[in-house]
Short mmCIF file of C-alpha atoms in Angstrom, two decimals:
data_model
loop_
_atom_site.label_atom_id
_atom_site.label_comp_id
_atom_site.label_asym_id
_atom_site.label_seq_id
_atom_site.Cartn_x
_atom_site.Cartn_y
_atom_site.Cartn_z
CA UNK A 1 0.00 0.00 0.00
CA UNK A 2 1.27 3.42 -0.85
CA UNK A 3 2.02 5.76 1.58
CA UNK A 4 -0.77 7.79 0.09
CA UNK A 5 -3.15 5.82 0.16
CA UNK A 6 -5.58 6.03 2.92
CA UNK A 7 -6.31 3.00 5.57
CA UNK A 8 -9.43 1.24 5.16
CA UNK A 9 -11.47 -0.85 7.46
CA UNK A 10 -14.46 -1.79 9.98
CA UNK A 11 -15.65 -1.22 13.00
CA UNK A 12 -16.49 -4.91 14.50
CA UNK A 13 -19.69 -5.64 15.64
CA UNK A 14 -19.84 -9.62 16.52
CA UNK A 15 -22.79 -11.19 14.58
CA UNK A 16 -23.48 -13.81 17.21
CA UNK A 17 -24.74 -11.36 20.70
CA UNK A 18 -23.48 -8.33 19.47
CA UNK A 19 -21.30 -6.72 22.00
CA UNK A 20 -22.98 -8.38 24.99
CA UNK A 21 -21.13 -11.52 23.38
CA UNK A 22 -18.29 -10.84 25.79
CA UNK A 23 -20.31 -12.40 28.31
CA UNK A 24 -19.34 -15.75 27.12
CA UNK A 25 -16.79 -15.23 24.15
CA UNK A 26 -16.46 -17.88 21.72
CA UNK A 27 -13.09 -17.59 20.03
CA UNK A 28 -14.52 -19.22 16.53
CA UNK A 29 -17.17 -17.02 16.71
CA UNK A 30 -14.68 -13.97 16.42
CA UNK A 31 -12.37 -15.72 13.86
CA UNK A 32 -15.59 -16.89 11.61
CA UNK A 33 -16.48 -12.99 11.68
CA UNK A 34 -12.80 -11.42 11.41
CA UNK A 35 -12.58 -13.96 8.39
CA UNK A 36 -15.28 -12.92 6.35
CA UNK A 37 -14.08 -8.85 7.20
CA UNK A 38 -10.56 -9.48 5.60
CA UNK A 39 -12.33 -11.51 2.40
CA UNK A 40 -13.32 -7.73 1.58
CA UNK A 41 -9.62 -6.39 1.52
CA UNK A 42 -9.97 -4.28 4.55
CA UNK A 43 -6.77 -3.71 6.77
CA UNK A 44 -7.94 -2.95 9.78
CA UNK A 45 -10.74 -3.04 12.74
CA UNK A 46 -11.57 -0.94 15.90
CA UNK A 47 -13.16 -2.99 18.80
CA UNK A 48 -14.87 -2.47 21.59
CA UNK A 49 -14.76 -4.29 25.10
CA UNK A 50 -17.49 -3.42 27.82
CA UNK A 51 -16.31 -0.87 30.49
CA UNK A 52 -18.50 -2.81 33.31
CA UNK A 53 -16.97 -6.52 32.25
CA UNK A 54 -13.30 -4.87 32.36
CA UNK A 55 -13.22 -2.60 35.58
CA UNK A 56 -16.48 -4.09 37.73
CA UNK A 57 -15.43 -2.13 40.95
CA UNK A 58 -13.37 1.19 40.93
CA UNK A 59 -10.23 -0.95 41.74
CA UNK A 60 -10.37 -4.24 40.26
CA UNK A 61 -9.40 -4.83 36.59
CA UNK A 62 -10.63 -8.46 35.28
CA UNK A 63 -7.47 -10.25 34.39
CA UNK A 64 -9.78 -12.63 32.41
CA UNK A 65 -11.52 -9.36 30.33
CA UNK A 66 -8.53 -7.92 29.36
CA UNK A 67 -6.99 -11.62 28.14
CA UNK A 68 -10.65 -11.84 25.90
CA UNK A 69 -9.55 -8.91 24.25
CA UNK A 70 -5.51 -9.53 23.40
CA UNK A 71 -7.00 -12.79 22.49
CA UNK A 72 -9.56 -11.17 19.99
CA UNK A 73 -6.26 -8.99 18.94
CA UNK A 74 -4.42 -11.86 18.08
CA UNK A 75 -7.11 -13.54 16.13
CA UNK A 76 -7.15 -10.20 13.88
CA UNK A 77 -3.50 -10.53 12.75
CA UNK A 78 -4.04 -14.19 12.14
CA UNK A 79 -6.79 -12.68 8.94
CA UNK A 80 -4.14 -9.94 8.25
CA UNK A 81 -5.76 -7.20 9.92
CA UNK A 82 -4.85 -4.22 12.42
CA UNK A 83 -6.75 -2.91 15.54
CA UNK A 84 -7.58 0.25 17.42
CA UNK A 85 -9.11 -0.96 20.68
CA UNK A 86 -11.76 1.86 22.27
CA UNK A 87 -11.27 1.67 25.95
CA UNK A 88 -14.01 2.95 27.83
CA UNK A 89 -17.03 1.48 26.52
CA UNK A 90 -19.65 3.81 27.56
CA UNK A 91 -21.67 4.28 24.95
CA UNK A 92 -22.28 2.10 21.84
CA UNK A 93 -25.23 1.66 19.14
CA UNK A 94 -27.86 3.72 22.01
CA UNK A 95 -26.96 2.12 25.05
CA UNK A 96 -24.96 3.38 27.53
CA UNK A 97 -22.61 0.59 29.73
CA UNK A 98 -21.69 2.08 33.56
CA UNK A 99 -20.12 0.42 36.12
CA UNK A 100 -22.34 0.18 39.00
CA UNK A 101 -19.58 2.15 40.96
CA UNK A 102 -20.50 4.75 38.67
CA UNK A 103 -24.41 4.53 39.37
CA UNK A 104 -27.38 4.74 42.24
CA UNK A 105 -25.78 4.77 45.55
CA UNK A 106 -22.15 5.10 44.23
CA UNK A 107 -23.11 7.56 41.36
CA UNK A 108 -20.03 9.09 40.56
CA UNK A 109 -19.50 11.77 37.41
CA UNK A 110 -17.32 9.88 35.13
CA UNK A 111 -16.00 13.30 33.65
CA UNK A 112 -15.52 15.44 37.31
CA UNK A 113 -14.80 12.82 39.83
CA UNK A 114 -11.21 12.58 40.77
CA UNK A 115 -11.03 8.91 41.35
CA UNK A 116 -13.51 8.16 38.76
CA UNK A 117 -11.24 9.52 35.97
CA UNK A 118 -7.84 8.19 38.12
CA UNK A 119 -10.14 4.89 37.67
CA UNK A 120 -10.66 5.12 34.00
CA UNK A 121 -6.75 6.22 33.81
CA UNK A 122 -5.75 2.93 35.09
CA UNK A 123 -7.76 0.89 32.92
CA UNK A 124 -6.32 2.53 29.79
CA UNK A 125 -2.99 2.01 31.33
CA UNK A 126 -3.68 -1.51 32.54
CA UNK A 127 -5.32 -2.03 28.87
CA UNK A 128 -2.22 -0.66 26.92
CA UNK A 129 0.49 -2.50 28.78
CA UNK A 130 -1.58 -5.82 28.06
CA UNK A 131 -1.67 -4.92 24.22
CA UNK A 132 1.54 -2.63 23.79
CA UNK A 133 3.61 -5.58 22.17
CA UNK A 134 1.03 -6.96 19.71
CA UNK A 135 2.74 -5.79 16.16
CA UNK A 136 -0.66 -5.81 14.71
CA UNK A 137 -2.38 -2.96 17.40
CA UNK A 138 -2.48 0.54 16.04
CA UNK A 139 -3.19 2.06 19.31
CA UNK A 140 -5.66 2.53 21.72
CA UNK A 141 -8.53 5.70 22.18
CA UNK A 142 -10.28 6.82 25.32
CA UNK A 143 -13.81 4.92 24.46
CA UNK A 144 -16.64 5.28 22.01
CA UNK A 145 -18.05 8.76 21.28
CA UNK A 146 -17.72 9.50 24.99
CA UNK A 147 -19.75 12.60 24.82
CA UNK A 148 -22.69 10.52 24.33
CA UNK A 149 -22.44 10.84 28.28
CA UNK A 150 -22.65 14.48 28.79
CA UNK A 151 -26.92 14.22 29.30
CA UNK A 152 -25.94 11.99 32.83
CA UNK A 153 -22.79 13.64 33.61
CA UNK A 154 -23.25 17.22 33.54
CA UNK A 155 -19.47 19.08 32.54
CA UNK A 156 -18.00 22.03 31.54
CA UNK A 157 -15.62 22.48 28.26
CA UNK A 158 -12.53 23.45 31.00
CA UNK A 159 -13.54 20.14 32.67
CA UNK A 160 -13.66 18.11 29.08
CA UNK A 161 -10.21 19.48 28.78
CA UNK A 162 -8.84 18.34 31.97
CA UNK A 163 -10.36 14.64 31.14
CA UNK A 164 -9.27 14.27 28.25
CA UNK A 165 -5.55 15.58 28.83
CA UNK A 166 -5.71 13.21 32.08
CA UNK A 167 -6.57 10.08 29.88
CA UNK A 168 -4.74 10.61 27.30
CA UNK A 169 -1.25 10.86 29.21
CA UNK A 170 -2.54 7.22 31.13
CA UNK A 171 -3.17 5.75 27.38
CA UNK A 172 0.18 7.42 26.08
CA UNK A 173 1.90 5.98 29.29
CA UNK A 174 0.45 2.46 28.58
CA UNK A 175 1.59 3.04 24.87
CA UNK A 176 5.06 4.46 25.19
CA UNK A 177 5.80 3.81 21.81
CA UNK A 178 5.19 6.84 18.80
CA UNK A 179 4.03 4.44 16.80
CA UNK A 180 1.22 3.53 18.14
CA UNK A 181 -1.83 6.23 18.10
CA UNK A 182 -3.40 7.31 21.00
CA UNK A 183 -6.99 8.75 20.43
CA UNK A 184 -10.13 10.38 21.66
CA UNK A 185 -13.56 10.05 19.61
CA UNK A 186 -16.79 12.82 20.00
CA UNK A 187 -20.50 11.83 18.02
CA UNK A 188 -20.86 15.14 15.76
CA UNK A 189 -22.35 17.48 18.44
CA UNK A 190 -18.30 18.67 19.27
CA UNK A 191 -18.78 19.78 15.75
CA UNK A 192 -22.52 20.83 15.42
CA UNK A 193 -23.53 21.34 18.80
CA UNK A 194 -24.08 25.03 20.41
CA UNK A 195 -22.09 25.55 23.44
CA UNK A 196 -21.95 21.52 23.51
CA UNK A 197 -19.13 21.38 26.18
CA UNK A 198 -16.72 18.82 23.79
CA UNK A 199 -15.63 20.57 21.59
CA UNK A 200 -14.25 21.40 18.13
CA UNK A 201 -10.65 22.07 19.53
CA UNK A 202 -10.37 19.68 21.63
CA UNK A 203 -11.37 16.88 19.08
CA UNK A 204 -8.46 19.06 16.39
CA UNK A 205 -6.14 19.49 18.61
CA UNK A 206 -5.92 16.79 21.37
CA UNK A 207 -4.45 13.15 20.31
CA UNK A 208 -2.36 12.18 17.96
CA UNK A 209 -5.06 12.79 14.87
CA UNK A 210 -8.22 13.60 14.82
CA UNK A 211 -11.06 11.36 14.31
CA UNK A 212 -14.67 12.48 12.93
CA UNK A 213 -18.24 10.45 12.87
CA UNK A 214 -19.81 12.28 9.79
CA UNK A 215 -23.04 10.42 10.36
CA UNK A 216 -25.80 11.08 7.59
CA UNK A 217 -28.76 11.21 10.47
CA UNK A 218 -26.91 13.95 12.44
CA UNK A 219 -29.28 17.29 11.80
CA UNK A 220 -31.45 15.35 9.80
CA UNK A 221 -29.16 15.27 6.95
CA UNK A 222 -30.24 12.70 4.42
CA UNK A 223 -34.06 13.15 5.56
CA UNK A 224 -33.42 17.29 4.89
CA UNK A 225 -31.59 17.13 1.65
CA UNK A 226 -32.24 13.39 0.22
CA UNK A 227 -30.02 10.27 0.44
CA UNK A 228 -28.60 10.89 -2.86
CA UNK A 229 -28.04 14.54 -3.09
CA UNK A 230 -24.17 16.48 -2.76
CA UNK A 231 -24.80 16.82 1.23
CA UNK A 232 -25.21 13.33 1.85
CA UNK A 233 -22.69 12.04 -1.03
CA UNK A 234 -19.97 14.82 0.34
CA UNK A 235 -20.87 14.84 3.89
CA UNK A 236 -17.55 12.74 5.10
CA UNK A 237 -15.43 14.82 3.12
CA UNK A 238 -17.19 18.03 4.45
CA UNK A 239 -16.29 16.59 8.08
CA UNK A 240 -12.78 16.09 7.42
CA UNK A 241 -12.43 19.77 6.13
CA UNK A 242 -14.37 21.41 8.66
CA UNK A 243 -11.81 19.31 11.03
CA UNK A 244 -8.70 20.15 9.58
CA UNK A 245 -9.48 23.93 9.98
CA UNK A 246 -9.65 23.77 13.68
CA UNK A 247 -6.21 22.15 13.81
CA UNK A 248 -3.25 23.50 15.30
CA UNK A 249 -0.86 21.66 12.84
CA UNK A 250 -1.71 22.26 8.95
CA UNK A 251 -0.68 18.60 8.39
CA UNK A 252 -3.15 16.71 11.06
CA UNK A 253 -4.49 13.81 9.93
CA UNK A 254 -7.61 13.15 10.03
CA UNK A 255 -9.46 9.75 10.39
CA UNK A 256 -13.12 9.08 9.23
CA UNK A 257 -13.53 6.92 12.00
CA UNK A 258 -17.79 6.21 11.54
CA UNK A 259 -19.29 6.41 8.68
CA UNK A 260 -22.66 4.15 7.40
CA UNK A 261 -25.45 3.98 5.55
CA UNK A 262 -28.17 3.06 8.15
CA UNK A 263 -32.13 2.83 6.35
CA UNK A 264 -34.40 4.64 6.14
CA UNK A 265 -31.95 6.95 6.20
CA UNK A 266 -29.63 5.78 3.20
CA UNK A 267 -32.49 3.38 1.32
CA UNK A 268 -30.70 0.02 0.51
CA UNK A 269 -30.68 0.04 -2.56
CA UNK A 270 -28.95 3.43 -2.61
CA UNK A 271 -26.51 2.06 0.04
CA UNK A 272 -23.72 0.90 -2.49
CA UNK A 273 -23.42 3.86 -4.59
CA UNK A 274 -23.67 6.00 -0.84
CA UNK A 275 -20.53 3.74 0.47
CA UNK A 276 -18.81 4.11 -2.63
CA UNK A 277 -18.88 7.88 -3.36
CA UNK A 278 -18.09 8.64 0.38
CA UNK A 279 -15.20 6.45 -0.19
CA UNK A 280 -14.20 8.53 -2.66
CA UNK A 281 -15.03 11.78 -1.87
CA UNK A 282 -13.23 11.66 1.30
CA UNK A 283 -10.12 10.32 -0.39
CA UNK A 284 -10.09 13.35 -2.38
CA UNK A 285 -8.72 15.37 1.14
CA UNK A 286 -5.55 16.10 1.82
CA UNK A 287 -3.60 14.18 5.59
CA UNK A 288 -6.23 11.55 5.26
CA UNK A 289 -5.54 8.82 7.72
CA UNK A 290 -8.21 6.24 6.56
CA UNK A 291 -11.94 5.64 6.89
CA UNK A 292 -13.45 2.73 9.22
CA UNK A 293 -17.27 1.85 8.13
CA UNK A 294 -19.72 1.10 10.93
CA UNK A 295 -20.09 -1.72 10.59
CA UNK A 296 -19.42 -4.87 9.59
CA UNK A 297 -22.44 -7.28 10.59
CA UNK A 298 -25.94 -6.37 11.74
CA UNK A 299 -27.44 -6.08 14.78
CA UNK A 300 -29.60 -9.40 15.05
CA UNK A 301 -33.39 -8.67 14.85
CA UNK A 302 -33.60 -11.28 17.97
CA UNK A 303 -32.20 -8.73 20.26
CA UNK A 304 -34.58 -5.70 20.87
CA UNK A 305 -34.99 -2.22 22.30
CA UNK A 306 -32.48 -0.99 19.37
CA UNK A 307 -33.62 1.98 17.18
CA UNK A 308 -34.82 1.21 13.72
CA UNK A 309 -31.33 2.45 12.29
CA UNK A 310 -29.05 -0.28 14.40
CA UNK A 311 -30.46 -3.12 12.57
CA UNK A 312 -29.38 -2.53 9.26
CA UNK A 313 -25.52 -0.94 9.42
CA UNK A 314 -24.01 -3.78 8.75
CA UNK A 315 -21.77 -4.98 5.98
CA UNK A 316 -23.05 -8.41 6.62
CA UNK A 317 -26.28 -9.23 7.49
CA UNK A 318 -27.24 -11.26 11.28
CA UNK A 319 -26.85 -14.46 9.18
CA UNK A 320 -23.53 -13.44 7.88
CA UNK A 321 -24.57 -13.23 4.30
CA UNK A 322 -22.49 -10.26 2.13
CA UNK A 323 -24.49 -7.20 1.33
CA UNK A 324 -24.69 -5.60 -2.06
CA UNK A 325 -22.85 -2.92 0.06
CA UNK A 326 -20.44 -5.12 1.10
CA UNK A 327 -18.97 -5.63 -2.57
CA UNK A 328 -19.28 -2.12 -3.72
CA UNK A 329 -17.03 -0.81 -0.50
CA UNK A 330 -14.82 -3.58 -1.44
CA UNK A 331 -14.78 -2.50 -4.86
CA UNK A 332 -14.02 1.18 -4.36
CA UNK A 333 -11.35 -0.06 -2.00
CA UNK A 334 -9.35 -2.30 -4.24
CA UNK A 335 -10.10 0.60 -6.97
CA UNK A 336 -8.37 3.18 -4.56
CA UNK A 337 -5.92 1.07 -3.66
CA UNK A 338 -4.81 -0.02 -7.35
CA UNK A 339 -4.99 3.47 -8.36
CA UNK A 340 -4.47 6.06 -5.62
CA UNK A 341 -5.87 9.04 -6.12
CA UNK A 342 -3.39 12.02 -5.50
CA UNK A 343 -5.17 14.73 -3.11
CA UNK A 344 -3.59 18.25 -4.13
CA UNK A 345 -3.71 21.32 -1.85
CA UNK A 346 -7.71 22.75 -1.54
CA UNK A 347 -6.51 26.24 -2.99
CA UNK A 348 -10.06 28.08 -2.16
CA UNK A 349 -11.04 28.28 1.24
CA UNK A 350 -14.49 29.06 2.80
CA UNK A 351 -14.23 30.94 6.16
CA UNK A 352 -16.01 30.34 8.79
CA UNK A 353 -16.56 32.56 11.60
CA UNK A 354 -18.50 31.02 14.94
CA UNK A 355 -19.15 31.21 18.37
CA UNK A 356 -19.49 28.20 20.59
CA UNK A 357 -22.78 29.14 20.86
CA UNK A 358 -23.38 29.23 17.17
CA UNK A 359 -21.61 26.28 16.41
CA UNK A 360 -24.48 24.90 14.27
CA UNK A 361 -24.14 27.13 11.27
CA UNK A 362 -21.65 24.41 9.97
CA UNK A 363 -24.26 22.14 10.73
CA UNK A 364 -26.75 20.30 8.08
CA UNK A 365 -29.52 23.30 7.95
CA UNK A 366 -26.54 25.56 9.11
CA UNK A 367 -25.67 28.86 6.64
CA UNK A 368 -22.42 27.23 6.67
CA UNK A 369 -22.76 24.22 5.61
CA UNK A 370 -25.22 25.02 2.45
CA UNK A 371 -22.27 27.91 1.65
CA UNK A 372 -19.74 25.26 1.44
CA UNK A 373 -22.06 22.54 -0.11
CA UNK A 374 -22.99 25.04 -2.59
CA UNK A 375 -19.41 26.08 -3.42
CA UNK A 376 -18.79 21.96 -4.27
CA UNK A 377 -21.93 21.71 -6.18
CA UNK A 378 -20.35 24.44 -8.57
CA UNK A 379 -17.26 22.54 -8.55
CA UNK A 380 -14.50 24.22 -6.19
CA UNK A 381 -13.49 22.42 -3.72
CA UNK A 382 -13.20 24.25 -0.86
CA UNK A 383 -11.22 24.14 1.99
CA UNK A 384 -12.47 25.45 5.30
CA UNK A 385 -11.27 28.01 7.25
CA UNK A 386 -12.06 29.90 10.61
CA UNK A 387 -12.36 33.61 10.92
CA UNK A 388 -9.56 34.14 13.19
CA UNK A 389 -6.97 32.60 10.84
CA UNK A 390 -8.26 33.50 7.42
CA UNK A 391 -5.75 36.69 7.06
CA UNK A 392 -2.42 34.71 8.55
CA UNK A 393 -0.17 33.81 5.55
CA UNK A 394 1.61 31.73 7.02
CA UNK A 395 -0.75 28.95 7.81
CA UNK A 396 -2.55 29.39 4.46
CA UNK A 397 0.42 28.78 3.01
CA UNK A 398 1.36 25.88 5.10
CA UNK A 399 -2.56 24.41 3.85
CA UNK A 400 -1.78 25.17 0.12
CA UNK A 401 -4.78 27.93 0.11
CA UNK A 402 -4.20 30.23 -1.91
CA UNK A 403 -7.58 32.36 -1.40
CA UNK A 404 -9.92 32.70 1.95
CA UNK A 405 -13.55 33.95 0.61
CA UNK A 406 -16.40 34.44 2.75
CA UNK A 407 -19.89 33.71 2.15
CA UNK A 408 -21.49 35.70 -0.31
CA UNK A 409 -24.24 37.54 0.63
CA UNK A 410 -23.17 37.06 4.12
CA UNK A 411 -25.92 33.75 5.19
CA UNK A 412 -27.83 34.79 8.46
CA UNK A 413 -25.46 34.13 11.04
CA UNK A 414 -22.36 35.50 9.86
CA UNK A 415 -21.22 39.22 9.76
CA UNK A 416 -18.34 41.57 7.60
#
């Protein structure tokens, strides 16, 4: 593979119990699954391990937990394929997964409490030391889309900050060596969200890349605009952009870490064409680390409670039968990969000026967004910018840009 050529892969949902399958995990279960995810070329995986299995009590670590999941490590690089493991597990497909020192009597705020976070510091240490010398582990990130937990565990942005900088120094110290990542993840209200207290920078600037979840139901997208229309089709690339601008370093990478095509949002019969020119479109940025699909089997209709959405994201379906989606992400892949395309310098940049409290003007329904989603229609493609940066020549130069326009009549929410 090229060193320009972006990483590929899946996040792993087991088809058999879906992540409650750590409860009793079956070994051949894993390697059935992991089989059929490298028969589609993909490279690598992110997993997920249940916070409550792996740290039951604020000071006890289950020895047995954490061997389930170097096991489940070492049964990726026997099908050819790297990991990122997500530590605190948290939050996944709807359901949130607390300790029950965390809850009723013991309720503890896992962002503010002192020993709650020294608690979650020690798993991610505990879990990196147990990984650090499998050759086939890319790294390890704080947990799934932690800020999922905000509505129970009321925080402030200066308190997000001192989390995140906490865990990621216990991951990094678990992981002492640079080539392994160490990562934080945010659902797309850091991005969208006014005054939502995770936010842009620290997603762009904290970590060793940033990752983004350009999900096609966040603000209604596909429902507002259509499942086949230029916000839907572009919306991953959009992400990436709107990322890279609120970077410190001009040459970030940036990871498309989720990304699916869940019905009714994305119809399935417009699913393949949907994977496919997302694949594509978000190769076509510059410092792009890879893209992960969510996911690779489906939530099995046996198991309820999940929303509509949940049951259909899969790659393979709950019998573990390829989707038409399946072969055209596989496709596009190989195509990419046979071929890569080059990614020159975004030479036009959109600027964006916002508040934290006006966040969602880059938001689907956002003046922002439809300015820059306009802008690609017509065939630019446009970098993004913020306000604050969009007359220093330096950094534009360091980004390629060669031009910073603003929005044209000025959209309701911006001002000269």
């Amino acid at each position: 593979m090229s060193a320009s050529t972006p990483r590929f892969g899946v996040n792993y949902t087991p088809r058999r119990g879906w992540f409650h399958s750590w409860h009793d995990f079956e070994p051949e279960h894993a390697r059935e699954d992991l089989a059929q995810i490298a028969a589609l070329g993909l490279d690598h995986i992110r997993v997920f391990h249940l916070w409550p299995l792996l740290q039951p009590n604020r000071t006890f670590i289950r020895t047995t937990a954490v061997d389930q999941l170097v096991h489940l490590v070492d049964l990726a690089a026997e099908a050819g394929l790297d990991v990122l493991v997500d530590g605190v597990q948290g939050h996944l497909s709807s359901f949130d997964f607390y300790p029950e020192w965390t809850r009723s009597w013991h309720h503890r705020n896992v962002f503010t409490d002192p020993e709650a976070i020294e608690a979650q510091a020690r798993l991610l240490r505990t879990l990196g030391r147990a990984l650090a010398d499998r050759p086939n582990l890319l790294g390890l990130q704080l947990g799934n889309e932690l800020n999922n937990l905000v509505e129970h565990n009321p925080v402030t942005a200066a308190e997000v900050d001192h989390y995140l900088d906490t865990l990621l120094t216990a991951a990094r110290e678990g992981l002492p060596a640079a080539e392994h990542l160490v990562t934080h993840s945010a659902y797309d209200a850091a991005w969208y969200g006014d005054d939502h207290p995770f936010t842009p920078e620290a997603s762009a600037r904290k970590g060793d890349l940033t990752t983004v979840h350009p999900w096609v139901f966040s603000g209604d997208c596909a429902r507002r605009y259509g499942p086949r229309s230029p916000q839907v089709l572009h919306l991953a690339e959009y992400g990436t952009e709107l990322a890279k601008a609120y970077a410190d370093d001009p040459a970030r990478p940036v990871w498309v870490q989720e990304t699916g095509a869940p019905e009714p949002h994305i119809p399935a019969a417009d699913a393949p064409d949907f994977a496919r020119a997302t694949l594509l479109n978000a190769a076509d940025c510059t410092d792009m680390w890879g893209v992960t699909w969510w996911s690779s089997h489906d939530v099995d209709r046996a198991l309820a409670d999940y929303p509509e959405l949940e049951y259909t994201l899969g790659l393979f379906d709950a019998t573990g039968r390829a989707k038409p989606i399946a072969r055209a992400l596989a496709d596009t892949v190989a195509e990419l990969r046979t071929a890569p395309r080059s990614a020159p310098a975004r030479e036009t940049a959109l600027v964006l000026k916002c508040t934290p409290a006006t966040r969602s003007v880059s938001g689907p329904g956002g003046a922002y967004f439809e300015a820059w989603m306009r802008m690609r229609r017509e065939g630019v493609r446009p970098a993004v910018v913020l306000a604050e940066r969009a007359e220093d020549g330096d950094y534009l130069r360091a980004r390629g840009i060669k031009e910073a326009v603003r929005p044209q009549p000025f959209p309701a929410g911006f001002t000269s």
